[in-house]
JSON list of C-alpha atoms in Angstrom, two decimals:
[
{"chain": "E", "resi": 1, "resn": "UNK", "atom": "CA", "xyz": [12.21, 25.82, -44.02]},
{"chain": "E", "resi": 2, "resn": "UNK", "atom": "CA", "xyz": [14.79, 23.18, -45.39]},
{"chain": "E", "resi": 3, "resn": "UNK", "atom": "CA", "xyz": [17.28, 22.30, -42.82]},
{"chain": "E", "resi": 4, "resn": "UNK", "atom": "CA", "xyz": [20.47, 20.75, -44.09]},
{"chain": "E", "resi": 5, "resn": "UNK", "atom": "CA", "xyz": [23.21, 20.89, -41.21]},
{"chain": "E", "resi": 6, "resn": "UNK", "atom": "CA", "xyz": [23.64, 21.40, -37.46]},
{"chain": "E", "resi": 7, "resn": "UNK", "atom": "CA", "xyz": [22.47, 23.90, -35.54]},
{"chain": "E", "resi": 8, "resn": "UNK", "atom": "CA", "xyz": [22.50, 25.65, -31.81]},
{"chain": "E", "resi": 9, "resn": "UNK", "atom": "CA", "xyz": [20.02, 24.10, -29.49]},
{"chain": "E", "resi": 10, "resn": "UNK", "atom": "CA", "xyz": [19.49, 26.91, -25.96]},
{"chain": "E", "resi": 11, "resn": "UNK", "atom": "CA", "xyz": [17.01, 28.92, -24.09]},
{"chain": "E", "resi": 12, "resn": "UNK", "atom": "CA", "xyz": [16.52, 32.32, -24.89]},
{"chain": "E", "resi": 13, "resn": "UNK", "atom": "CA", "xyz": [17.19, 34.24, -21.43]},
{"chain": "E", "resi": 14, "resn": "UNK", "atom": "CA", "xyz": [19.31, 32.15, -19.59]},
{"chain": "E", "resi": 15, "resn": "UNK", "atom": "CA", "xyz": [22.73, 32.89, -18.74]},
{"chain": "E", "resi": 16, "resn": "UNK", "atom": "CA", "xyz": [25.60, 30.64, -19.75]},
{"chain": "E", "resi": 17, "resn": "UNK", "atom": "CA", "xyz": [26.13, 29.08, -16.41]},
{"chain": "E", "resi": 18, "resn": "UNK", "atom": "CA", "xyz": [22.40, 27.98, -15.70]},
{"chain": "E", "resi": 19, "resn": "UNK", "atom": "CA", "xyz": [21.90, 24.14, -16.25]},
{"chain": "E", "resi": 20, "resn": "UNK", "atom": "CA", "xyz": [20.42, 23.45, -19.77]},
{"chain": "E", "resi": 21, "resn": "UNK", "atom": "CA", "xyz": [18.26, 20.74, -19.83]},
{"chain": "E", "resi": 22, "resn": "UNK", "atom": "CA", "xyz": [16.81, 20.75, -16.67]},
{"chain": "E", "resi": 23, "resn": "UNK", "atom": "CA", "xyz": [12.13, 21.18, -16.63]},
{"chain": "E", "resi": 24, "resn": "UNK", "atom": "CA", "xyz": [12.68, 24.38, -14.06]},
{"chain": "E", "resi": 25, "resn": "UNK", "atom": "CA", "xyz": [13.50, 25.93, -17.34]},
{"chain": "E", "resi": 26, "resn": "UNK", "atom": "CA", "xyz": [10.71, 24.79, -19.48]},
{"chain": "E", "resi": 27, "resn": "UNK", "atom": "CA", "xyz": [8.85, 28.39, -18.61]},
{"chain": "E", "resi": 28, "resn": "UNK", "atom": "CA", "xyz": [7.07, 30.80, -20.26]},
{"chain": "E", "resi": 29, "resn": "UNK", "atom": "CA", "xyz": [10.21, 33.62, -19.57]},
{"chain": "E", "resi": 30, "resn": "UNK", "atom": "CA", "xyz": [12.66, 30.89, -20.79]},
{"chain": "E", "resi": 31, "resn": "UNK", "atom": "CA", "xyz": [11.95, 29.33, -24.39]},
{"chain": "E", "resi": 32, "resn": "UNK", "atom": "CA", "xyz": [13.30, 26.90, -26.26]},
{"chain": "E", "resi": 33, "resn": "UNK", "atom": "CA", "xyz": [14.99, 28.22, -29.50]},
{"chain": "E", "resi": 34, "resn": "UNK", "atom": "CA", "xyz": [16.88, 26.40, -32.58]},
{"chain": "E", "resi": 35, "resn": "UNK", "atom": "CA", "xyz": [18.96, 28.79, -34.35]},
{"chain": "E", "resi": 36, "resn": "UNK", "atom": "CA", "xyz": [19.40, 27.60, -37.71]},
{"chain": "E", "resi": 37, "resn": "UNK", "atom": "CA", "xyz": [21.80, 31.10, -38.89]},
{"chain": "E", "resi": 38, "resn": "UNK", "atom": "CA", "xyz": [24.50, 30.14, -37.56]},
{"chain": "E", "resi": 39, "resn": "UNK", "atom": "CA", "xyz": [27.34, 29.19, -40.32]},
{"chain": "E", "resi": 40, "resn": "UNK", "atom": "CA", "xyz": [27.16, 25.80, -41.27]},
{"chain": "E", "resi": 41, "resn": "UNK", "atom": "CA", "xyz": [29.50, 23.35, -39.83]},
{"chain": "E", "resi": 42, "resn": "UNK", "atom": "CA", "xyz": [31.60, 20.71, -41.98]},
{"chain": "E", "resi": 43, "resn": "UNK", "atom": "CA", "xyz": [29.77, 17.36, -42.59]},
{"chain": "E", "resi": 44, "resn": "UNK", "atom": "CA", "xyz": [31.12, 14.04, -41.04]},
{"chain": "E", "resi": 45, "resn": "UNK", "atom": "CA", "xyz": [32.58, 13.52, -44.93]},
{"chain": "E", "resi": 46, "resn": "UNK", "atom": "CA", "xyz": [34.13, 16.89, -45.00]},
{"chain": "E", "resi": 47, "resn": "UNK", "atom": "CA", "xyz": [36.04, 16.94, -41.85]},
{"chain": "E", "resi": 48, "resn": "UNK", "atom": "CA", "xyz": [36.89, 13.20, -42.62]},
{"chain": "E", "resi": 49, "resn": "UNK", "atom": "CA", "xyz": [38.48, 13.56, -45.81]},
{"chain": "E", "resi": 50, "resn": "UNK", "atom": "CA", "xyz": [40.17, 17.21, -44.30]},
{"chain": "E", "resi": 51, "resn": "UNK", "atom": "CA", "xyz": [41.96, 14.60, -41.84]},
{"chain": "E", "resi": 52, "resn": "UNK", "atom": "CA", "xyz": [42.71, 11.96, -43.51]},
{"chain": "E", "resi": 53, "resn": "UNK", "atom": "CA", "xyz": [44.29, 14.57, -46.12]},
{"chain": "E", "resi": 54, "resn": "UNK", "atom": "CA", "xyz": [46.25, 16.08, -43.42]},
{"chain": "E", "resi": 55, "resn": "UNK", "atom": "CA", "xyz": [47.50, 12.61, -41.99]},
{"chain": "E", "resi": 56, "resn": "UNK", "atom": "CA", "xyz": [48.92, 11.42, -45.45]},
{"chain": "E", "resi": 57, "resn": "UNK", "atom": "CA", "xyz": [50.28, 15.04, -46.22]},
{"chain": "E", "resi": 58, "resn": "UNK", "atom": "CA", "xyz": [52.15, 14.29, -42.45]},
{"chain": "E", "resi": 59, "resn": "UNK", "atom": "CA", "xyz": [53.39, 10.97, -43.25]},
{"chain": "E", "resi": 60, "resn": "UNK", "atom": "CA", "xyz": [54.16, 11.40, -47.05]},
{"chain": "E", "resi": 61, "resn": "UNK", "atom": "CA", "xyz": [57.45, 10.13, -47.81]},
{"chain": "E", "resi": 62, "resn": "UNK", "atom": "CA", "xyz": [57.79, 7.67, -45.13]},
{"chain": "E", "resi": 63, "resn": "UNK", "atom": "CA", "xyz": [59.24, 4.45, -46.52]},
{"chain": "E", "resi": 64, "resn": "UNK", "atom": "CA", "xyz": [56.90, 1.40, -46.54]},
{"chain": "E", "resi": 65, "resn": "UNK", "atom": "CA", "xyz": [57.33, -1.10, -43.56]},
{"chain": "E", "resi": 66, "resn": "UNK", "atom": "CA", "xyz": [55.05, -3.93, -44.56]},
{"chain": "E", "resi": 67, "resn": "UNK", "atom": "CA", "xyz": [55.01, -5.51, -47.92]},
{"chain": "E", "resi": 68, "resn": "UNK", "atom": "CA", "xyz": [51.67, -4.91, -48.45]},
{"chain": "E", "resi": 69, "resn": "UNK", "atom": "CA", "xyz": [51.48, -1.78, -47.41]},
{"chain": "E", "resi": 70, "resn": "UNK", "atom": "CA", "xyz": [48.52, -0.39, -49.59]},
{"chain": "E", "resi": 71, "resn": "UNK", "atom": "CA", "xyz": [45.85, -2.00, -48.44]},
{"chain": "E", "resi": 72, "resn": "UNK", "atom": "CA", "xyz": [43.20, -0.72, -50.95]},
{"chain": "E", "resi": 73, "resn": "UNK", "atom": "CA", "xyz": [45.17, -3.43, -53.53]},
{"chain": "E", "resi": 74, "resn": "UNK", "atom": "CA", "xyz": [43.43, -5.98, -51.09]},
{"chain": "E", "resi": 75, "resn": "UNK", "atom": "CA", "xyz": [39.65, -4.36, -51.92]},
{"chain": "E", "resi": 76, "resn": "UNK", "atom": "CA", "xyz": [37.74, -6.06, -54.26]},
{"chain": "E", "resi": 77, "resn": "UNK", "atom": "CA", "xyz": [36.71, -4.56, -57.41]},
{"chain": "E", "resi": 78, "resn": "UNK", "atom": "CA", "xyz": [33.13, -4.16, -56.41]},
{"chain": "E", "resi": 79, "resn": "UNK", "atom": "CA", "xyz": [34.04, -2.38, -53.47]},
{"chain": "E", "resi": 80, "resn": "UNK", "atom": "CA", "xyz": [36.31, -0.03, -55.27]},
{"chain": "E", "resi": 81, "resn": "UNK", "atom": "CA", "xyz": [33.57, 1.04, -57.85]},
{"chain": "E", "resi": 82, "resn": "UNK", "atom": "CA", "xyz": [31.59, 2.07, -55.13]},
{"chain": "E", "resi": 83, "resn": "UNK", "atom": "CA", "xyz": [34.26, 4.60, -54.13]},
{"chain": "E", "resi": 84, "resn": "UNK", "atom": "CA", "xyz": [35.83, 2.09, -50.75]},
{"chain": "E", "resi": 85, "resn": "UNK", "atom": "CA", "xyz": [39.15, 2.93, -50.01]},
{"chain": "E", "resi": 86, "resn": "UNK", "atom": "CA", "xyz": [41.77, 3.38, -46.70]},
{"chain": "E", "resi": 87, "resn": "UNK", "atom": "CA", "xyz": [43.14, 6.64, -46.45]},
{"chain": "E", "resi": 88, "resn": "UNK", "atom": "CA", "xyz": [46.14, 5.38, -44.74]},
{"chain": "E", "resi": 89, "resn": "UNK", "atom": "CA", "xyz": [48.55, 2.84, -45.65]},
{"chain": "E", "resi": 90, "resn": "UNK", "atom": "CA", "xyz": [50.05, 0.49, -42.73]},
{"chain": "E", "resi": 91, "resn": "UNK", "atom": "CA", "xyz": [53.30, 2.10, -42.47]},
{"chain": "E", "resi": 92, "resn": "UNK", "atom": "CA", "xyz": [51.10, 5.63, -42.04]},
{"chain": "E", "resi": 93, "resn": "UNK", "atom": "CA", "xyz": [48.48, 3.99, -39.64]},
{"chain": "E", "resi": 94, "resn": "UNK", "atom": "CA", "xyz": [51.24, 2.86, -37.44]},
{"chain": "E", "resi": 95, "resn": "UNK", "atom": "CA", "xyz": [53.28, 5.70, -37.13]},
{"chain": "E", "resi": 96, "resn": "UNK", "atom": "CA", "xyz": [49.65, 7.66, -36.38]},
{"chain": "E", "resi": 97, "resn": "UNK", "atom": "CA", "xyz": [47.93, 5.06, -34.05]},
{"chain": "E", "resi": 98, "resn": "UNK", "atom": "CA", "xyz": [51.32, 2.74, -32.64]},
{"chain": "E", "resi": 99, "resn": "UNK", "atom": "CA", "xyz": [49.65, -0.11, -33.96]},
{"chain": "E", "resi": 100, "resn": "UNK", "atom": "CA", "xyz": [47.30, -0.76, -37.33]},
{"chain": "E", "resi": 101, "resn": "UNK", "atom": "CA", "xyz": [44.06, -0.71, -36.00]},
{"chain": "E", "resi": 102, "resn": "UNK", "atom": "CA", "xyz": [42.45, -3.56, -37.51]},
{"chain": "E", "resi": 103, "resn": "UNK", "atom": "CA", "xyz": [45.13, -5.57, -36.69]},
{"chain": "E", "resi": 104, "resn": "UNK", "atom": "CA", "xyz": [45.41, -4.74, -33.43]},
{"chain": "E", "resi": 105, "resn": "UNK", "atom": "CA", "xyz": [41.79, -5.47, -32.62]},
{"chain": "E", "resi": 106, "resn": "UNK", "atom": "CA", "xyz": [41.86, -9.00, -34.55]},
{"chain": "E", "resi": 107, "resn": "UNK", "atom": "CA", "xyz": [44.75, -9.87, -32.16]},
{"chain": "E", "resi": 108, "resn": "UNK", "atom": "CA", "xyz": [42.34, -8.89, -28.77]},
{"chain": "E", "resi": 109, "resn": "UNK", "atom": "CA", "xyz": [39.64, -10.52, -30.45]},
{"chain": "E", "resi": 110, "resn": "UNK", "atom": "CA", "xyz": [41.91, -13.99, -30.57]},
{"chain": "E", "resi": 111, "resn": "UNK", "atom": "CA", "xyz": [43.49, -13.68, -27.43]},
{"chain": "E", "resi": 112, "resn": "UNK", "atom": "CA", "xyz": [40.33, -13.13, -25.50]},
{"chain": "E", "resi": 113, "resn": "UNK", "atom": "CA", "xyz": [38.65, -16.17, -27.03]},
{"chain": "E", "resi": 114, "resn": "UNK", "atom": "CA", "xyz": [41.99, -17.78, -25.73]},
{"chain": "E", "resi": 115, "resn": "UNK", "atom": "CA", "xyz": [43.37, -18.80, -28.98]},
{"chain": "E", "resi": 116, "resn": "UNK", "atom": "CA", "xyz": [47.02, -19.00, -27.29]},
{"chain": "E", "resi": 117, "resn": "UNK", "atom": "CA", "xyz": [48.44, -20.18, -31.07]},
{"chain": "E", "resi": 118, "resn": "UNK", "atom": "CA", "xyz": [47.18, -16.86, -32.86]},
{"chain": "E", "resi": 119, "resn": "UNK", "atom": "CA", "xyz": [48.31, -14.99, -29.81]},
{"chain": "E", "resi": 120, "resn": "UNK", "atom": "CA", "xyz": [52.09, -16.54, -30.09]},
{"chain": "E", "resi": 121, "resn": "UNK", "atom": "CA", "xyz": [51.62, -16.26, -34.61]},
{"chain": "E", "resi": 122, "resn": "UNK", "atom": "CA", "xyz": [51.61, -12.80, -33.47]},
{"chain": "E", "resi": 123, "resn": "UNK", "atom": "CA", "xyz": [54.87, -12.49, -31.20]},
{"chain": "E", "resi": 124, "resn": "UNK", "atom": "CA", "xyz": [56.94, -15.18, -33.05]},
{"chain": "E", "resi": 125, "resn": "UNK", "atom": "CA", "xyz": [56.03, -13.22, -36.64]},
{"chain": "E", "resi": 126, "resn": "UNK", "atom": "CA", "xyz": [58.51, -10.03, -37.02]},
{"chain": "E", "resi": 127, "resn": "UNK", "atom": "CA", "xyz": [55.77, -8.80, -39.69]},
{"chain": "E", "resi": 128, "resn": "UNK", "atom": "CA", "xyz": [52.71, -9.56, -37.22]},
{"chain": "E", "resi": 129, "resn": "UNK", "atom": "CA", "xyz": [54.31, -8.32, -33.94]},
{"chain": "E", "resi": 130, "resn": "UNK", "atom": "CA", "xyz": [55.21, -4.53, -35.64]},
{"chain": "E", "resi": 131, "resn": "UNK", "atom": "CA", "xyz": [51.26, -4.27, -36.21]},
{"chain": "E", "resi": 132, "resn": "UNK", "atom": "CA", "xyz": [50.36, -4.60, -32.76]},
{"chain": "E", "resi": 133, "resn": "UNK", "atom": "CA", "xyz": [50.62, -2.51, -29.66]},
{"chain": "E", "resi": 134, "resn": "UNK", "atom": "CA", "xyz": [51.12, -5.01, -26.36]},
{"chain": "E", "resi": 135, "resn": "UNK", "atom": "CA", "xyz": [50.73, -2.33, -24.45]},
{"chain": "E", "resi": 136, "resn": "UNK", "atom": "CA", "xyz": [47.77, -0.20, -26.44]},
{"chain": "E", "resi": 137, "resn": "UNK", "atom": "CA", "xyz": [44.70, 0.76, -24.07]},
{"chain": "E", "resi": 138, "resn": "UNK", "atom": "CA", "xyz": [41.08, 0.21, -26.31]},
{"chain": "E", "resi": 139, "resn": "UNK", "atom": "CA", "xyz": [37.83, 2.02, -26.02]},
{"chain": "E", "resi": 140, "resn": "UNK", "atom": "CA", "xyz": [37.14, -0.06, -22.11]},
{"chain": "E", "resi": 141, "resn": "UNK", "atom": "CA", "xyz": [40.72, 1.26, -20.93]},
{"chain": "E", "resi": 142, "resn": "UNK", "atom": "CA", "xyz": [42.90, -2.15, -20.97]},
{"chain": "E", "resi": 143, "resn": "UNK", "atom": "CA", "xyz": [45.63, -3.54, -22.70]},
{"chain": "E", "resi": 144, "resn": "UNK", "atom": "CA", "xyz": [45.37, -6.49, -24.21]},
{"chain": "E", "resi": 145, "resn": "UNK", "atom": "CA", "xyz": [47.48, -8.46, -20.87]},
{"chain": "E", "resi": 146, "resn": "UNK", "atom": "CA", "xyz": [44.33, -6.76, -18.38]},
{"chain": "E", "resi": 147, "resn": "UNK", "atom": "CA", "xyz": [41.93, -8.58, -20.76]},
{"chain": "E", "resi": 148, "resn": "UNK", "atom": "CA", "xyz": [44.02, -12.21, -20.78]},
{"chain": "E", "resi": 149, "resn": "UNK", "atom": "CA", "xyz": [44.28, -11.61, -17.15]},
{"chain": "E", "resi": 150, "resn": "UNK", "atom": "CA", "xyz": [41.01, -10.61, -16.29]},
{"chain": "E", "resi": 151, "resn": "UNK", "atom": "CA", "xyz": [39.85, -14.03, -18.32]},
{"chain": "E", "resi": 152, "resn": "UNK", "atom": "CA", "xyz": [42.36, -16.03, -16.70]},
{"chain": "E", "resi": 153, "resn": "UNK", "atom": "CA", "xyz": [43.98, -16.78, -19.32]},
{"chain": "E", "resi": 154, "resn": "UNK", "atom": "CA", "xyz": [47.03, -17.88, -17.46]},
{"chain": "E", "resi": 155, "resn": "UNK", "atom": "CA", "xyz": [48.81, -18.92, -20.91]},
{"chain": "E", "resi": 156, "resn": "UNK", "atom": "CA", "xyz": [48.43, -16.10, -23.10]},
{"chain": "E", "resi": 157, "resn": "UNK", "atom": "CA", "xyz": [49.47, -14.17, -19.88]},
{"chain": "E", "resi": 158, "resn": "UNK", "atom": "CA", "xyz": [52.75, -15.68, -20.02]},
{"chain": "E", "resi": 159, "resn": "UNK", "atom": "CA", "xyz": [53.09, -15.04, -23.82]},
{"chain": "E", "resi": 160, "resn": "UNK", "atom": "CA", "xyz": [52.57, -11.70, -23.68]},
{"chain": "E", "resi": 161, "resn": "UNK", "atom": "CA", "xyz": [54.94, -11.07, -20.39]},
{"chain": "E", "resi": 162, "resn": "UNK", "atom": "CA", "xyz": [57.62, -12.92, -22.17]},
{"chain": "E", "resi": 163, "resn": "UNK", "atom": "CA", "xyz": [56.58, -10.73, -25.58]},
{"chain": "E", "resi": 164, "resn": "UNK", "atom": "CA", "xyz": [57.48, -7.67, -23.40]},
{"chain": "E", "resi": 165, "resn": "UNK", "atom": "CA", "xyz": [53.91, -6.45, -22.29]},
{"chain": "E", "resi": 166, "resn": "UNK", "atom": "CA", "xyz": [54.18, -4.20, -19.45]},
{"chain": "E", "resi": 167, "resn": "UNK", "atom": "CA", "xyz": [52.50, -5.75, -15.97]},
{"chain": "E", "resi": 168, "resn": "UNK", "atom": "CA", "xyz": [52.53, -2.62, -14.62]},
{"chain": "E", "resi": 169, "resn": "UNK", "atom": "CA", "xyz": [50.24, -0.86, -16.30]},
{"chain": "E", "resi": 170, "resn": "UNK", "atom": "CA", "xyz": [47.10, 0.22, -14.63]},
{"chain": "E", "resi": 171, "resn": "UNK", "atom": "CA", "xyz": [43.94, 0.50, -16.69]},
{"chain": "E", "resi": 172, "resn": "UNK", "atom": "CA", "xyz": [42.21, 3.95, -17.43]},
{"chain": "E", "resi": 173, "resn": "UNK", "atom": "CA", "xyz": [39.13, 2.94, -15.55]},
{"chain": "E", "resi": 174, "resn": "UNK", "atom": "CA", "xyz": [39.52, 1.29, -12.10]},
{"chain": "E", "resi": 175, "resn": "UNK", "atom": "CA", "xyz": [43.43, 2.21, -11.49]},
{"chain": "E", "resi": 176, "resn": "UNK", "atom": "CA", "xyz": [43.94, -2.23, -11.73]},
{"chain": "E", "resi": 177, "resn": "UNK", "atom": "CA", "xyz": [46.75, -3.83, -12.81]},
{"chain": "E", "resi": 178, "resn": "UNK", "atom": "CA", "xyz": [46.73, -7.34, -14.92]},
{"chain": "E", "resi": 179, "resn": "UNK", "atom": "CA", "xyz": [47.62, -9.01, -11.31]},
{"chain": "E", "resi": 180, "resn": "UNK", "atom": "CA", "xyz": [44.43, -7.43, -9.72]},
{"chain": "E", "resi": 181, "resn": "UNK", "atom": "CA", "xyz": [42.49, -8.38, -12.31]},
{"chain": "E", "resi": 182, "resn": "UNK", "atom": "CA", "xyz": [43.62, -11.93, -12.33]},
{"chain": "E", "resi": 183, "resn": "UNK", "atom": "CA", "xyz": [43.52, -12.28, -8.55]},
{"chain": "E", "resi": 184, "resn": "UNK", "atom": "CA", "xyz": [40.26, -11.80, -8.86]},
{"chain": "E", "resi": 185, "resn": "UNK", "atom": "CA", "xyz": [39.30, -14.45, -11.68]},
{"chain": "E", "resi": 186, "resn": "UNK", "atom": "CA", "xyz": [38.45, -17.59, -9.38]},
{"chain": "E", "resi": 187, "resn": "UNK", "atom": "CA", "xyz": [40.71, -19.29, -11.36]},
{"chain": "E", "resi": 188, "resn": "UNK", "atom": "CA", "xyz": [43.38, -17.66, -12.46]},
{"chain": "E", "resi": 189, "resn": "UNK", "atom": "CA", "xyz": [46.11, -19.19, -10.80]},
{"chain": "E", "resi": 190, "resn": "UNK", "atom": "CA", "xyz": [47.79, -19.26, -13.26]},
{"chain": "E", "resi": 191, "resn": "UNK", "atom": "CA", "xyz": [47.95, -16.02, -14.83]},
{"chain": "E", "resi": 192, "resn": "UNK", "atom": "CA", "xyz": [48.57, -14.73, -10.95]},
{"chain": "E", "resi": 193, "resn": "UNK", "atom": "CA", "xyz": [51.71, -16.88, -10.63]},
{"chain": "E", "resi": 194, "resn": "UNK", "atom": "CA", "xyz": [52.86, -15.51, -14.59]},
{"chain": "E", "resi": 195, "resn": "UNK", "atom": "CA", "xyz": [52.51, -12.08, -13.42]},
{"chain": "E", "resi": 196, "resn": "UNK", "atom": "CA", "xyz": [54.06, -12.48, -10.02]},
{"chain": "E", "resi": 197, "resn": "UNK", "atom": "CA", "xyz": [57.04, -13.81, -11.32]},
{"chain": "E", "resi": 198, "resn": "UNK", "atom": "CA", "xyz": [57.29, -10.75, -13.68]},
{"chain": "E", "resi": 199, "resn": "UNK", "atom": "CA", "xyz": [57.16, -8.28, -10.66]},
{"chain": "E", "resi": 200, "resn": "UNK", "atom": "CA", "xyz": [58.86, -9.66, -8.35]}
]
């Protein structure tokens, strides 16, 4: 039998709130079946071009806020004739995420190698500063100050305090603020004193 989509993994006579994948139920009474029948599901492509089709049908209209705010004019040519594109153009991605994504994570990736010039290109530059979030969580819970803070990055602290990042903030994992994380850098004296004059 060809099998060309997902399917429903479970044990045939066991009741919904037994634990699946535990060896107790590797028995003769309880067998392991794949059912195959049940409708197919939508591909990764198929439910990614439903929502990016649903995002730009949200956002249609909305007047451009960046100059270059079609990025696929940036692809090259190769990359277009093999079917590349973005579904979203800055103005949409930033109305959708608070921040253009790529952006955003080129600006972390800066400021936690400490490049304090980048970091300020970014807050001094109208056009830079509207594609980043100060005060966007990523995929380990912090905002970009927890990060500077947590690598004592007593500089960059300051210029993103003074860009209007929010102290206060805790992060999504430990309940921390920037100040507990740079408290506990062994030398981030620095960043301590930036944030403490915030606060208090």
């Amino acid at each position: 039998m060809a099998y060309a989509g997902d399917s429903v993994v479970y044990y045939e006579g066991v009741r919904a709130e037994d634990p699946l994948l535990s060896f107790g139920l590797h028995t003769s009474v309880n067998q392991l079946i794949v059912d195959v029948t049940e409708k197919q599901k939508e591909s990764f492509r198929q439910r990614y071009e439903r929502e990016a089709a649903q995002l730009r049908s949200k956002y249609q209209g909305l007047e451009p806020e960046f100059s270059d705010d079609d990025m696929n004019a940036s692809l090259p040519e190769q990359d277009r004739k093999r079917g590349w594109q973005y579904p979203l153009t800055k103005t949409q991605q930033k109305k959708e995420f608070g921040c253009i994504p790529a952006e955003q994570q080129r600006f972390l990736w800066r400021l936690q190698d400490g490049h304090l010039d980048i970091v300020e290109d970014y807050l001094g530059n109208p056009k830079m500063r509207k594609s980043v979030d100060l005060n966007r969580y990523d995929a380990e819970g912090l905002t970009p100050l927890h990060h500077a803070a947590k690598l004592g990055r007593g500089d960059i602290v300051k210029a993103l305090i003074a860009g209007n990042a929010d102290p206060l903030l805790r992060d999504k994992v430990h309940g921390c603020t920037a100040l507990d994380y740079a408290k506990s850098h062994g030398e981030a004296a620095e960043a301590v004193k930036a944030i403490q004059n915030f606060v208090v």
